[in-house]
PDB file of C-alpha atoms in Angstrom:
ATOM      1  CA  UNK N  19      -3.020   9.314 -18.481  1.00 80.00           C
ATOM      2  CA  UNK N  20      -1.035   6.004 -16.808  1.00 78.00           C
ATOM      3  CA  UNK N  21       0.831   8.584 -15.273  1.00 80.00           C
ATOM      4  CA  UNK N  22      -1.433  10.945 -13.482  1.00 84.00           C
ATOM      5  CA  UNK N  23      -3.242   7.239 -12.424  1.00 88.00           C
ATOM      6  CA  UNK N  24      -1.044   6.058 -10.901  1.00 85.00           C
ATOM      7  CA  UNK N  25       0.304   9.606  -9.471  1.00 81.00           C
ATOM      8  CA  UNK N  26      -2.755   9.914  -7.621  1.00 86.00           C
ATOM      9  CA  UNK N  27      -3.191   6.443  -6.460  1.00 87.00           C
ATOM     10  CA  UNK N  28       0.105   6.598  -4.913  1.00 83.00           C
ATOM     11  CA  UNK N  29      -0.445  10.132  -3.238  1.00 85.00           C
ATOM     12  CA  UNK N  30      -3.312   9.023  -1.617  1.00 88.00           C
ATOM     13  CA  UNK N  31      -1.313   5.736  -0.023  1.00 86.00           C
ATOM     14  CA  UNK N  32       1.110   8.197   1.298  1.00 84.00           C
ATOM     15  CA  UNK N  33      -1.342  10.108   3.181  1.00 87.00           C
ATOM     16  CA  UNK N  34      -2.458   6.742   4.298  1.00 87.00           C
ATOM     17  CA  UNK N  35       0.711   6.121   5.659  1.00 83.00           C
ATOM     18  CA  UNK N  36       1.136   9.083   7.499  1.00 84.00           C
ATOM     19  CA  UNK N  37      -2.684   9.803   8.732  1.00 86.00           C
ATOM     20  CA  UNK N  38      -2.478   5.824  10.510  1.00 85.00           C
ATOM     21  CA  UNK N  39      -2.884   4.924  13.827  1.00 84.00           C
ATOM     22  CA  UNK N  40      -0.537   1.619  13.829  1.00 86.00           C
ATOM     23  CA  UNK N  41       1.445  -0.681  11.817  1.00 85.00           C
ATOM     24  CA  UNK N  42      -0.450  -2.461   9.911  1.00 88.00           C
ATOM     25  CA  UNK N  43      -2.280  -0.037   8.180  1.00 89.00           C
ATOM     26  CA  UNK N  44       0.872   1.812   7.632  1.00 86.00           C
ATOM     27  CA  UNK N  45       2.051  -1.389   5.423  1.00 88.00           C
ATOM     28  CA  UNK N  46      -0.647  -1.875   3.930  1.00 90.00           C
ATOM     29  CA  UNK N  47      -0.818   1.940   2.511  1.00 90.00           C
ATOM     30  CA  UNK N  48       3.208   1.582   2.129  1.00 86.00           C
ATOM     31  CA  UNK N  49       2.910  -1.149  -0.351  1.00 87.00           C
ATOM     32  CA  UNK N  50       0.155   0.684  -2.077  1.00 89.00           C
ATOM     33  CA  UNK N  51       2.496   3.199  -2.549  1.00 85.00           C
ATOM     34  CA  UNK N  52       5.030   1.445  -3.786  1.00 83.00           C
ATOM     35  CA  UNK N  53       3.443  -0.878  -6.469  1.00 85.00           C
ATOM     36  CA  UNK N  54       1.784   2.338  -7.550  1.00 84.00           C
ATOM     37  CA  UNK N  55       4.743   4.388  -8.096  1.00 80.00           C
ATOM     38  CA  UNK N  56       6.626   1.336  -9.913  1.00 80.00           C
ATOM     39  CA  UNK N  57       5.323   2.532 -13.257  1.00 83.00           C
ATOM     40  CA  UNK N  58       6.649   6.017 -12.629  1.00 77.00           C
ATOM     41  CA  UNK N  59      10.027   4.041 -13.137  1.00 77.00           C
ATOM     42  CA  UNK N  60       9.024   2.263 -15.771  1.00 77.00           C
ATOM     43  CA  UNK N  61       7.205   4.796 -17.641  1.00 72.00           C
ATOM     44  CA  UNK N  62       9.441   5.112 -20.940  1.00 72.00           C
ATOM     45  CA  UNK N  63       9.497   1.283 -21.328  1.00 78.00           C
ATOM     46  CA  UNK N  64      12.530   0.858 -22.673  1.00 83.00           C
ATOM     47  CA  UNK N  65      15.018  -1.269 -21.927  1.00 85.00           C
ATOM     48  CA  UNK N  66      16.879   0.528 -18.664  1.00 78.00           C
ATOM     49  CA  UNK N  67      13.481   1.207 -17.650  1.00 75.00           C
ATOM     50  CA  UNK N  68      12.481  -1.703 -17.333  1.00 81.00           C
ATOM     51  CA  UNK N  69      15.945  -3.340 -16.032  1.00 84.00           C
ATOM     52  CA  UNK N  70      15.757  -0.470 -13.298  1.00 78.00           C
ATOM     53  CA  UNK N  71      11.702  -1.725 -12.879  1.00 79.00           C
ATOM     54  CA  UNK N  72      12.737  -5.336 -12.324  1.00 83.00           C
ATOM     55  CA  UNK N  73      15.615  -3.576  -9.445  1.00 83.00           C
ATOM     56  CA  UNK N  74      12.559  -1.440  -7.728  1.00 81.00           C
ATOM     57  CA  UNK N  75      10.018  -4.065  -7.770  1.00 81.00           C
ATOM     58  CA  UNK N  76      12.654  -6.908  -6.518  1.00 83.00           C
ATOM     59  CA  UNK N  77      14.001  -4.554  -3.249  1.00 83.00           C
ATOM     60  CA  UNK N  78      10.081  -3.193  -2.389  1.00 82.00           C
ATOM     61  CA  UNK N  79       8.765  -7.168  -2.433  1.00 85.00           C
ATOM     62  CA  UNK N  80      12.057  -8.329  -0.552  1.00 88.00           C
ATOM     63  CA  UNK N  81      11.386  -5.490   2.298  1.00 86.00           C
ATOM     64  CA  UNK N  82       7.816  -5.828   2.181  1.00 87.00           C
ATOM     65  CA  UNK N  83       8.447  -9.609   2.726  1.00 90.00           C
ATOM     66  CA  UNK N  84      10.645  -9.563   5.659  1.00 91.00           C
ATOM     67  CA  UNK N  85       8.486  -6.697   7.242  1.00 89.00           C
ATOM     68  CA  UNK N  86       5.309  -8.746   7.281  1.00 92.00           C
ATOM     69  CA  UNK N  87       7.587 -11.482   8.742  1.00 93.00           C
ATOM     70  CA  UNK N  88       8.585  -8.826  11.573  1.00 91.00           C
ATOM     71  CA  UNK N  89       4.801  -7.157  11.921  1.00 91.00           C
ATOM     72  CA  UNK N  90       3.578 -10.909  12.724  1.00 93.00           C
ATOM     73  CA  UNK N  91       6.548 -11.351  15.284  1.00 92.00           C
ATOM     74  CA  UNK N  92       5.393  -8.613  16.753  1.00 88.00           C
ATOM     75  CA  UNK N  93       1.722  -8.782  17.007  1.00 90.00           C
ATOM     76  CA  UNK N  94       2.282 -12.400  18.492  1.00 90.00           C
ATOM     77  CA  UNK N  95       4.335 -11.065  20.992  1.00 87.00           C
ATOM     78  CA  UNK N  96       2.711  -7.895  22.225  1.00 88.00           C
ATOM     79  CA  UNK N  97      -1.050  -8.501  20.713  1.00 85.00           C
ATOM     80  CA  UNK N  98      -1.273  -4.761  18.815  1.00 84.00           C
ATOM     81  CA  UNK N  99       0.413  -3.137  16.009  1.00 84.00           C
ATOM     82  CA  UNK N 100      -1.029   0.097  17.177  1.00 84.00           C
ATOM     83  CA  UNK N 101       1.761   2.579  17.785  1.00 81.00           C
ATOM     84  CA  UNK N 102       0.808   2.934  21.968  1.00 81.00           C
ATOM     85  CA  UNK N 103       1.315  -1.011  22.102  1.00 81.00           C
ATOM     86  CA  UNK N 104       4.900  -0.496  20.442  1.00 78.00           C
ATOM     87  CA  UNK N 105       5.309   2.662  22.817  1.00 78.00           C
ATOM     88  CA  UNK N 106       4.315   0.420  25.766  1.00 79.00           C
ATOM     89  CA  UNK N 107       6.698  -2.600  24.767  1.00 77.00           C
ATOM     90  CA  UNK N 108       9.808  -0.256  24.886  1.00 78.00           C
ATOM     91  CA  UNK N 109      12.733  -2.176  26.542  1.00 74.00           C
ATOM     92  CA  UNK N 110      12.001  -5.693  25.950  1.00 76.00           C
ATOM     93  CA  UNK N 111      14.677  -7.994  24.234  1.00 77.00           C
ATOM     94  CA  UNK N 112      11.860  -9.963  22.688  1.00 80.00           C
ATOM     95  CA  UNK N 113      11.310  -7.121  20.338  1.00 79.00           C
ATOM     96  CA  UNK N 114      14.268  -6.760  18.835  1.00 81.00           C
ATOM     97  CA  UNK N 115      13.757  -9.511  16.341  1.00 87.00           C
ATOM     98  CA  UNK N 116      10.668  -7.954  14.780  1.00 87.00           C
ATOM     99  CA  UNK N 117      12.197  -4.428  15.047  1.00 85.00           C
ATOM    100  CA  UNK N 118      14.973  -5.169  13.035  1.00 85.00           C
ATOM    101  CA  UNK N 119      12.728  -6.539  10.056  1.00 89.00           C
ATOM    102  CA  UNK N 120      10.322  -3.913  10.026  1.00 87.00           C
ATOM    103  CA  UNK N 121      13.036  -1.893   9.504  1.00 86.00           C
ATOM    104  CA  UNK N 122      14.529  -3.687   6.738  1.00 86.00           C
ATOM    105  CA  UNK N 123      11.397  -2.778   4.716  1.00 83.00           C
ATOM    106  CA  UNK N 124      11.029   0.773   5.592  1.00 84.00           C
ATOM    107  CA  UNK N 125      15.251   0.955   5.509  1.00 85.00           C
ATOM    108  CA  UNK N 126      14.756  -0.168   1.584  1.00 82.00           C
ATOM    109  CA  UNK N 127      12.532   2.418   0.908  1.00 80.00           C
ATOM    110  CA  UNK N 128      14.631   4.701   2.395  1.00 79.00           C
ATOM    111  CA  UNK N 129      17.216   4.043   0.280  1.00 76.00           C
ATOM    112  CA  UNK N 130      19.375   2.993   3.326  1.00 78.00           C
ATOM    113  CA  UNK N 131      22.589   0.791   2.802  1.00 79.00           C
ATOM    114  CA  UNK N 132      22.848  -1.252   1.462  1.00 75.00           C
ATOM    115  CA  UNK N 133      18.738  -1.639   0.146  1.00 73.00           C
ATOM    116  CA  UNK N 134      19.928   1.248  -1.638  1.00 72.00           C
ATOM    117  CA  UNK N 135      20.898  -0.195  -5.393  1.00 69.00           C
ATOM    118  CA  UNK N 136      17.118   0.717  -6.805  1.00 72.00           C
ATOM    119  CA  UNK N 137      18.267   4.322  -6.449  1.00 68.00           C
ATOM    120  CA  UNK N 138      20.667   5.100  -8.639  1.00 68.00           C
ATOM    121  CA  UNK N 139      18.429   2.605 -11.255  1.00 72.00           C
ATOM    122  CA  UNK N 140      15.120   4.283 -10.844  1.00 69.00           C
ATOM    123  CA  UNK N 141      15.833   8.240 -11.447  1.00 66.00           C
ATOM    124  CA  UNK N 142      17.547   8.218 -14.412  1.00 70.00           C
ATOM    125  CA  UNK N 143      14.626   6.540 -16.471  1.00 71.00           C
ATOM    126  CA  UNK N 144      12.332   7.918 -14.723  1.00 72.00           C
ATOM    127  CA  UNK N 145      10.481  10.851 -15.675  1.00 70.00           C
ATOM    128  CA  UNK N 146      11.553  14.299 -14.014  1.00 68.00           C
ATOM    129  CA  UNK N 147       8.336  15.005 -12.378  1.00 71.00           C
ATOM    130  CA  UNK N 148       8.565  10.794 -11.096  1.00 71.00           C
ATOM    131  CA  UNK N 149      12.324  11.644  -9.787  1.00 69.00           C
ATOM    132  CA  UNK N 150      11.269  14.116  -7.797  1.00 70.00           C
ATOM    133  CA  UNK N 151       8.502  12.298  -6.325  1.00 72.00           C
ATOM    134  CA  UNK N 152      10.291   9.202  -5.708  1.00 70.00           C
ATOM    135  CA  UNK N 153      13.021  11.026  -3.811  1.00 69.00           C
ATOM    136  CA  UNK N 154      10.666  13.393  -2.275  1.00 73.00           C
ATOM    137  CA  UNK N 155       8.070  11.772  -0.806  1.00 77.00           C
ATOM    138  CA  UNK N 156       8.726   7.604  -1.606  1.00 76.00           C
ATOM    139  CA  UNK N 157      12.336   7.961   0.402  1.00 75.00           C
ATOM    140  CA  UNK N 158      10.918   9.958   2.734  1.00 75.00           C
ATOM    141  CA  UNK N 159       8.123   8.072   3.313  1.00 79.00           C
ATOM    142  CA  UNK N 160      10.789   4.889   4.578  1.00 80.00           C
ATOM    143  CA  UNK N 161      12.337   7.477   6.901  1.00 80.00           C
ATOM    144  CA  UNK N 162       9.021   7.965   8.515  1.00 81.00           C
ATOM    145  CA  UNK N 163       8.837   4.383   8.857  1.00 80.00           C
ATOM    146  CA  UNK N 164      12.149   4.142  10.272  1.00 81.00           C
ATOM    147  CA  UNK N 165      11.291   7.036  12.953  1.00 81.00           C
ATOM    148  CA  UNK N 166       8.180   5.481  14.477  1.00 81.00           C
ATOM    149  CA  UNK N 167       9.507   2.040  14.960  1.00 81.00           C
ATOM    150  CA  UNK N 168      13.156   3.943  16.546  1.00 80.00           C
ATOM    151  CA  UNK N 169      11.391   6.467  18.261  1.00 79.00           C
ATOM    152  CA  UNK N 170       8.365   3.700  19.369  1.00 76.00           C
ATOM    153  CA  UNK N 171       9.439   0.917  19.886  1.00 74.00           C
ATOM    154  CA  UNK N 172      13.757   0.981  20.153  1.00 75.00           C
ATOM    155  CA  UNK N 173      13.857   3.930  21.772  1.00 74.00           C
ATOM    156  CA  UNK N 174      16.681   4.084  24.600  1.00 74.00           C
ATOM    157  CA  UNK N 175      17.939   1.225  22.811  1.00 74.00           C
ATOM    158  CA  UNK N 176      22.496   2.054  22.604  1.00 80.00           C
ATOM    159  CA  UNK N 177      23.262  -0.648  20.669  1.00 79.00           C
ATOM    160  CA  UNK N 178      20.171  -0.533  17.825  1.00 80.00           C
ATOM    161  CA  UNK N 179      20.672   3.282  17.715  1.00 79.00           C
ATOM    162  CA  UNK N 180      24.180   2.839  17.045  1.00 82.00           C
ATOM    163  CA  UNK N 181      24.091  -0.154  15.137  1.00 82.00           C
ATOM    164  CA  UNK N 182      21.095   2.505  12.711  1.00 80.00           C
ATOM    165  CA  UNK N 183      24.040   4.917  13.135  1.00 83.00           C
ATOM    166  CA  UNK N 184      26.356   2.748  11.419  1.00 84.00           C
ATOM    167  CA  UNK N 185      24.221   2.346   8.408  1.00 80.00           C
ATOM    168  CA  UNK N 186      23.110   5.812   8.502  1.00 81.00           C
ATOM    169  CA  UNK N 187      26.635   6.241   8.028  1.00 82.00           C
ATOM    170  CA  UNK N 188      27.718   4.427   5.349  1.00 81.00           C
ATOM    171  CA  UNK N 189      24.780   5.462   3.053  1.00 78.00           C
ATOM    172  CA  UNK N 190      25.814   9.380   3.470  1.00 79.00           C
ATOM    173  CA  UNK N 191      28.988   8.096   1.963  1.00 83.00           C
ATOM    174  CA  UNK N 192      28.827   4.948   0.116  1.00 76.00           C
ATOM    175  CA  UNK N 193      24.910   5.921  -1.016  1.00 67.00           C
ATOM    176  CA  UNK N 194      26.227   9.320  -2.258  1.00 63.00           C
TER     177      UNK N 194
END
């Protein structure tokens, strides 16, 4: 029963995340989803389980941290965290700073390099059905996150496309 709970619960945040309108309410439904998938990983409760809990739980409040630090950089600096402000604030320096740490969040997620060690942790203990999930729609989920604030916000940007590149990179072959 846990299961399917906390299944559903963290369904619905992912439509939340992709049905928003800006920033903020895309956090708010990403953290959602993450606290509610965390017993998916820690379903068996035994001891890796847990171990590879502690892992998840420690990278999803560390990038949920540093975004919020980035979403408040930004709203003081442009006033919105709607996704036409970011659109509209393309091409200023002053918003590289808070692009960079909303990515770290949605780059942990992701599984990108190196916010990638909960990975390898997390599907082995958890269940098959919770595996699937997390890679299917949790990972993907932090890729969607990383598109709107690249495509949004960076967009034009060489050096943070290339500098993205780089760790893009090194997870195909370090992450693998």
């Amino acid at each position: 029963t846990r299961y399917f709970l906390f299944n559903q619960i963290t369904l619905f945040a992912t439509l939340g995340v992709f049905m928003s309108d800006d920033l903020m309410t895309t956090f708010v439904f990403f953290e959602i989803m993450s606290l509610a998938s965390y017993p998916w990983v820690v379903h068996d409760e035994n001891e890796g389980a847990m171990r590879a809990g502690k892992t998840y739980l420690a990278i999803a409040v560390f990038g949920s941290m540093v975004t919020l630090m980035g979403l408040f950089i930004a709203y003081n600096r442009i006033g919105s965290l709607s996704f036409d402000a970011f659109s509209a604030a393309r091409g200023r320096n002053d918003m590289i700073l808070p692009a960079a740490l909303i990515l770290v969040g949605f780059a942990a997620k992701a599984g990108l390099f190196p916010l990638h060690i909960w990975l390898p942790k997390a599907h082995p203990v958890a269940p098959a059905p919770a595996s699937a999930l997390l890679s299917g729609i949790l990972t993907k989920s932090g890729v969607f996150g990383l598109i709107v604030v690249c495509s949004r916000l960076m967009a034009g940007d060489a050096a943070f496309g290339n500098l993205l590149m780089v760790f893009a990179c090194i997870t195909m072959f370090l992450g693998a």
